[in-house]
Amino acid sequence: MDTAYDLVRDLPPWQQALYGGLFTWGMTAAGAALVFVTRTVNRALLAGMLGFAAGVMTAASFWSLLAPAIDMAEAQGMIPWVPAVVGFLAGGAVLRLADAVLPHLHGMRGETEGVPSTWRRSTLLVTAITLHNVPEGLAVGVAFGAAAAGIDGGATLAGAVALAIGIGLQNFPEGVAVSMPLRGDGMGRGRAFWYGQLSGVVEPVSAVLGALAVLAVRPLLPYALAFAAGAMIFVVIEELVPESQAEERYGDLATMAALGGFAVMMTLDVALG
């Protein structure tokens, strides 16, 4: 009898990426759904979840993206570190540009960034998390596309599945970070949930696009993997770490949770990949 893994293995890579993106979006929606059982979330718990998310994304950036990018570049006869460095910096630069231009709101800190805008608070919050979720979806898609490309270098289907699981785990607090502030401002449960899950809808779309893009231009695979890693690390440093440390009394908790998230993602990637 075929296992779920066997069924996924037989699917075309764009479909694998789609299911991976749907899972990560579903986890965002699950976090947003907490508004149906409570109006507020414990700040210590949220800080811990955001720290955990930062640890997961940091580990995923290396174990699932940068390390395979370096190995794949070497297998293709490239200077191993060049695609990793170029792609990594390009990923961070693109996210920095989007961060500077697109109006968005930091949930726990309440700071508005980007060009001046008259957008409502709900729109700014959704925009902020959507900005995070684009590189996460791309990372999932690129990982599945790299595994399907069949190029030596450490990119495997199991590793792509591990990446999707890890990103899904860290998406749960991102859904909370959108829906709970909106609920706390008096928005109805249904609308707060809608906006919370909406921020994750971009993930399955960007995952499919990422998989199709890397399969179409295989020599760019190492650059694409490193690009996704750079974009994710930008999100960690710019958003998740400051958000988790927004209240000083929970700083140590968030830090320890980040270590735990890193360990969980590293274990998933090494054990499954």
C-alpha positions as a Python dict, from the first residue, in 0.01 Angstrom:
ca = {
    (1, 'M'): (0, 0, 0),
    (2, 'D'): (139, 338, -104),
    (3, 'T'): (222, 582, 172),
    (4, 'A'): (145, 953, 152),
    (5, 'Y'): (513, 1012, 70),
    (6, 'D'): (493, 766, -223),
    (7, 'L'): (187, 945, -358),
    (8, 'V'): (361, 1282, -338),
    (9, 'R'): (675, 1143, -504),
    (10, 'D'): (477, 1041, -813),
    (11, 'L'): (325, 1387, -864),
    (12, 'P'): (469, 1646, -1107),
    (13, 'P'): (691, 1897, -923),
    (14, 'W'): (453, 2191, -969),
    (15, 'Q'): (181, 1987, -800),
    (16, 'Q'): (415, 1885, -518),
    (17, 'A'): (492, 2255, -470),
    (18, 'L'): (122, 2339, -475),
    (19, 'Y'): (43, 2090, -199),
    (20, 'G'): (341, 2211, 2),
    (21, 'G'): (220, 2570, -34),
    (22, 'L'): (-136, 2473, 57),
    (23, 'F'): (-4, 2310, 375),
    (24, 'T'): (189, 2621, 477),
    (25, 'W'): (-115, 2838, 403),
    (26, 'G'): (-330, 2601, 607),
    (27, 'M'): (-101, 2646, 906),
    (28, 'T'): (-134, 3023, 873),
    (29, 'A'): (-511, 2981, 873),
    (30, 'A'): (-490, 2753, 1178),
    (31, 'G'): (-306, 3025, 1370),
    (32, 'A'): (-558, 3286, 1260),
    (33, 'A'): (-841, 3057, 1376),
    (34, 'L'): (-744, 3116, 1739),
    (35, 'V'): (-968, 3424, 1723),
    (36, 'F'): (-1266, 3189, 1746),
    (37, 'V'): (-1165, 3072, 2094),
    (38, 'T'): (-1003, 3379, 2248),
    (39, 'R'): (-989, 3756, 2201),
    (40, 'T'): (-626, 3796, 2303),
    (41, 'V'): (-318, 3578, 2312),
    (42, 'N'): (-69, 3566, 2596),
    (43, 'R'): (221, 3795, 2506),
    (44, 'A'): (478, 3553, 2644),
    (45, 'L'): (333, 3275, 2429),
    (46, 'L'): (334, 3492, 2118),
    (47, 'A'): (693, 3603, 2180),
    (48, 'G'): (794, 3238, 2217),
    (49, 'M'): (614, 3139, 1896),
    (50, 'L'): (776, 3422, 1701),
    (51, 'G'): (1117, 3325, 1838),
    (52, 'F'): (1050, 2964, 1737),
    (53, 'A'): (956, 3081, 1389),
    (54, 'A'): (1282, 3276, 1362),
    (55, 'G'): (1480, 2967, 1457),
    (56, 'V'): (1298, 2749, 1205),
    (57, 'M'): (1354, 2995, 921),
    (58, 'T'): (1722, 3041, 1006),
    (59, 'A'): (1784, 2665, 1005),
    (60, 'A'): (1579, 2615, 688),
    (61, 'S'): (1777, 2886, 511),
    (62, 'F'): (2099, 2693, 560),
    (63, 'W'): (2009, 2325, 572),
    (64, 'S'): (1737, 2330, 304),
    (65, 'L'): (1856, 2610, 77),
    (66, 'L'): (2214, 2738, 108),
    (67, 'A'): (2388, 2404, 164),
    (68, 'P'): (2216, 2240, -137),
    (69, 'A'): (2289, 2553, -344),
    (70, 'I'): (2661, 2525, -270),
    (71, 'D'): (2668, 2149, -340),
    (72, 'M'): (2466, 2189, -659),
    (73, 'A'): (2693, 2466, -789),
    (74, 'E'): (2996, 2247, -730),
    (75, 'A'): (2828, 1953, -909),
    (76, 'Q'): (2766, 2178, -1212),
    (77, 'G'): (3128, 2289, -1226),
    (78, 'M'): (3069, 2638, -1090),
    (79, 'I'): (3277, 2814, -826),
    (80, 'P'): (3075, 2681, -530),
    (81, 'W'): (3046, 3000, -326),
    (82, 'V'): (2958, 3238, -610),
    (83, 'P'): (2591, 3140, -665),
    (84, 'A'): (2539, 3119, -289),
    (85, 'V'): (2674, 3468, -223),
    (86, 'V'): (2515, 3634, -527),
    (87, 'G'): (2175, 3471, -477),
    (88, 'F'): (2175, 3527, -99),
    (89, 'L'): (2249, 3899, -129),
    (90, 'A'): (2002, 3941, -416),
    (91, 'G'): (1725, 3781, -209),
    (92, 'G'): (1789, 4017, 80),
    (93, 'A'): (1811, 4319, -152),
    (94, 'V'): (1478, 4245, -319),
    (95, 'L'): (1305, 4207, 17),
    (96, 'R'): (1466, 4529, 140),
    (97, 'L'): (1331, 4713, -165),
    (98, 'A'): (982, 4571, -109),
    (99, 'D'): (1005, 4657, 261),
    (100, 'A'): (1097, 5016, 180),
    (101, 'V'): (824, 5068, -80),
    (102, 'L'): (524, 4860, 31),
    (103, 'P'): (322, 5009, 320),
    (104, 'H'): (293, 4759, 607),
    (105, 'L'): (250, 4742, 984),
    (106, 'H'): (451, 4550, 1244),
    (107, 'G'): (200, 4370, 1464),
    (108, 'M'): (342, 4378, 1819),
    (109, 'R'): (545, 4694, 1771),
    (110, 'G'): (272, 4884, 1590),
    (111, 'E'): (523, 5060, 1363),
    (112, 'T'): (425, 5153, 1007),
    (113, 'E'): (689, 5122, 734),
    (114, 'G'): (704, 5182, 361),
    (115, 'V'): (577, 5481, 168),
    (116, 'P'): (310, 5692, 341),
    (117, 'S'): (-35, 5541, 296),
    (118, 'T'): (-396, 5584, 401),
    (119, 'W'): (-451, 5206, 406),
    (120, 'R'): (-646, 5070, 701),
    (121, 'R'): (-470, 4888, 985),
    (122, 'S'): (-608, 4553, 870),
    (123, 'T'): (-465, 4601, 521),
    (124, 'L'): (-126, 4705, 657),
    (125, 'L'): (-107, 4399, 883),
    (126, 'V'): (-199, 4159, 602),
    (127, 'T'): (54, 4327, 374),
    (128, 'A'): (329, 4281, 633),
    (129, 'I'): (274, 3905, 669),
    (130, 'T'): (219, 3862, 295),
    (131, 'L'): (558, 4023, 242),
    (132, 'H'): (704, 3751, 467),
    (133, 'N'): (514, 3471, 298),
    (134, 'V'): (625, 3535, -59),
    (135, 'P'): (987, 3419, -1),
    (136, 'E'): (860, 3128, 209),
    (137, 'G'): (636, 3010, -74),
    (138, 'L'): (917, 3058, -325),
    (139, 'A'): (1151, 2858, -102),
    (140, 'V'): (908, 2565, -94),
    (141, 'G'): (860, 2576, -471),
    (142, 'V'): (1230, 2606, -547),
    (143, 'A'): (1306, 2315, -314),
    (144, 'F'): (1056, 2086, -490),
    (145, 'G'): (1177, 2205, -830),
    (146, 'A'): (1540, 2142, -735),
    (147, 'A'): (1456, 1791, -615),
    (148, 'A'): (1278, 1714, -942),
    (149, 'A'): (1559, 1854, -1157),
    (150, 'G'): (1774, 1551, -1077),
    (151, 'I'): (2098, 1747, -1045),
    (152, 'D'): (2350, 1612, -797),
    (153, 'G'): (2393, 1841, -500),
    (154, 'G'): (2180, 1736, -207),
    (155, 'A'): (1836, 1866, -311),
    (156, 'T'): (1592, 1583, -235),
    (157, 'L'): (1216, 1539, -223),
    (158, 'A'): (1240, 1448, 146),
    (159, 'G'): (1434, 1768, 209),
    (160, 'A'): (1166, 1971, 28),
    (161, 'V'): (895, 1803, 237),
    (162, 'A'): (1092, 1882, 553),
    (163, 'L'): (1119, 2246, 444),
    (164, 'A'): (742, 2267, 385),
    (165, 'I'): (676, 2116, 729),
    (166, 'G'): (917, 2356, 896),
    (167, 'I'): (775, 2663, 725),
    (168, 'G'): (425, 2541, 808),
    (169, 'L'): (517, 2519, 1176),
    (170, 'Q'): (647, 2874, 1183),
    (171, 'N'): (346, 3006, 989),
    (172, 'F'): (114, 2931, 1281),
    (173, 'P'): (233, 3230, 1488),
    (174, 'E'): (223, 3451, 1179),
    (175, 'G'): (-149, 3385, 1147),
    (176, 'V'): (-187, 3469, 1515),
    (177, 'A'): (14, 3789, 1470),
    (178, 'V'): (-239, 3920, 1216),
    (179, 'S'): (-574, 3802, 1351),
    (180, 'M'): (-523, 3871, 1722),
    (181, 'P'): (-437, 4243, 1699),
    (182, 'L'): (-738, 4291, 1472),
    (183, 'R'): (-963, 4106, 1714),
    (184, 'G'): (-820, 4311, 2000),
    (185, 'D'): (-915, 4627, 1809),
    (186, 'G'): (-1278, 4514, 1809),
    (187, 'M'): (-1302, 4348, 1469),
    (188, 'G'): (-1542, 4052, 1448),
    (189, 'R'): (-1407, 3698, 1473),
    (190, 'G'): (-1493, 3610, 1114),
    (191, 'R'): (-1328, 3916, 963),
    (192, 'A'): (-1020, 3886, 1184),
    (193, 'F'): (-981, 3522, 1077),
    (194, 'W'): (-1035, 3615, 712),
    (195, 'Y'): (-758, 3873, 717),
    (196, 'G'): (-527, 3638, 908),
    (197, 'Q'): (-556, 3350, 663),
    (198, 'L'): (-551, 3587, 365),
    (199, 'S'): (-188, 3670, 434),
    (200, 'G'): (-93, 3307, 359),
    (201, 'V'): (-283, 3268, 31),
    (202, 'V'): (21, 3390, -160),
    (203, 'E'): (227, 3087, -51),
    (204, 'P'): (78, 2816, -278),
    (205, 'V'): (85, 3059, -570),
    (206, 'S'): (449, 3157, -519),
    (207, 'A'): (541, 2793, -453),
    (208, 'V'): (407, 2684, -793),
    (209, 'L'): (576, 2977, -966),
    (210, 'G'): (905, 2895, -794),
    (211, 'A'): (894, 2530, -899),
    (212, 'L'): (809, 2611, -1261),
    (213, 'A'): (1075, 2881, -1283),
    (214, 'V'): (1365, 2668, -1164),
    (215, 'L'): (1265, 2376, -1385),
    (216, 'A'): (1258, 2606, -1686),
    (217, 'V'): (1605, 2747, -1616),
    (218, 'R'): (1798, 2468, -1442),
    (219, 'P'): (2142, 2637, -1445),
    (220, 'L'): (1993, 2906, -1218),
    (221, 'L'): (1891, 2655, -951),
    (222, 'P'): (2181, 2729, -712),
    (223, 'Y'): (2109, 3101, -743),
    (224, 'A'): (1738, 3046, -686),
    (225, 'L'): (1795, 2840, -371),
    (226, 'A'): (2033, 3101, -231),
    (227, 'F'): (1793, 3383, -329),
    (228, 'A'): (1516, 3221, -124),
    (229, 'A'): (1757, 3183, 168),
    (230, 'G'): (1858, 3550, 157),
    (231, 'A'): (1495, 3661, 146),
    (232, 'M'): (1408, 3442, 444),
    (233, 'I'): (1702, 3562, 652),
    (234, 'F'): (1598, 3922, 579),
    (235, 'V'): (1254, 3845, 720),
    (236, 'V'): (1408, 3685, 1030),
    (237, 'I'): (1636, 3979, 1110),
    (238, 'E'): (1404, 4260, 1001),
    (239, 'E'): (1075, 4128, 1134),
    (240, 'L'): (1067, 3812, 1346),
    (241, 'V'): (1355, 3884, 1585),
    (242, 'P'): (1247, 4242, 1666),
    (243, 'E'): (883, 4132, 1699),
    (244, 'S'): (977, 3850, 1938),
    (245, 'Q'): (1190, 4091, 2143),
    (246, 'A'): (931, 4371, 2144),
    (247, 'E'): (875, 4328, 2518),
    (248, 'E'): (1205, 4303, 2703),
    (249, 'R'): (1071, 4079, 2979),
    (250, 'Y'): (1005, 3804, 2725),
    (251, 'G'): (1336, 3843, 2542),
    (252, 'D'): (1507, 3541, 2698),
    (253, 'L'): (1202, 3325, 2635),
    (254, 'A'): (1199, 3424, 2268),
    (255, 'T'): (1571, 3354, 2239),
    (256, 'M'): (1540, 3004, 2386),
    (257, 'A'): (1241, 2938, 2161),
    (258, 'A'): (1452, 3041, 1861),
    (259, 'L'): (1714, 2783, 1961),
    (260, 'G'): (1439, 2525, 1988),
    (261, 'G'): (1300, 2616, 1646),
    (262, 'F'): (1645, 2590, 1490),
    (263, 'A'): (1695, 2247, 1646),
    (264, 'V'): (1355, 2123, 1527),
    (265, 'M'): (1412, 2236, 1169),
    (266, 'M'): (1766, 2100, 1163),
    (267, 'T'): (1639, 1764, 1289),
    (268, 'L'): (1361, 1756, 1029),
    (269, 'D'): (1597, 1837, 745),
    (270, 'V'): (1874, 1598, 843),
    (271, 'A'): (1643, 1314, 943),
    (272, 'L'): (1414, 1340, 640),
    (273, 'G'): (1661, 1479, 388),
}
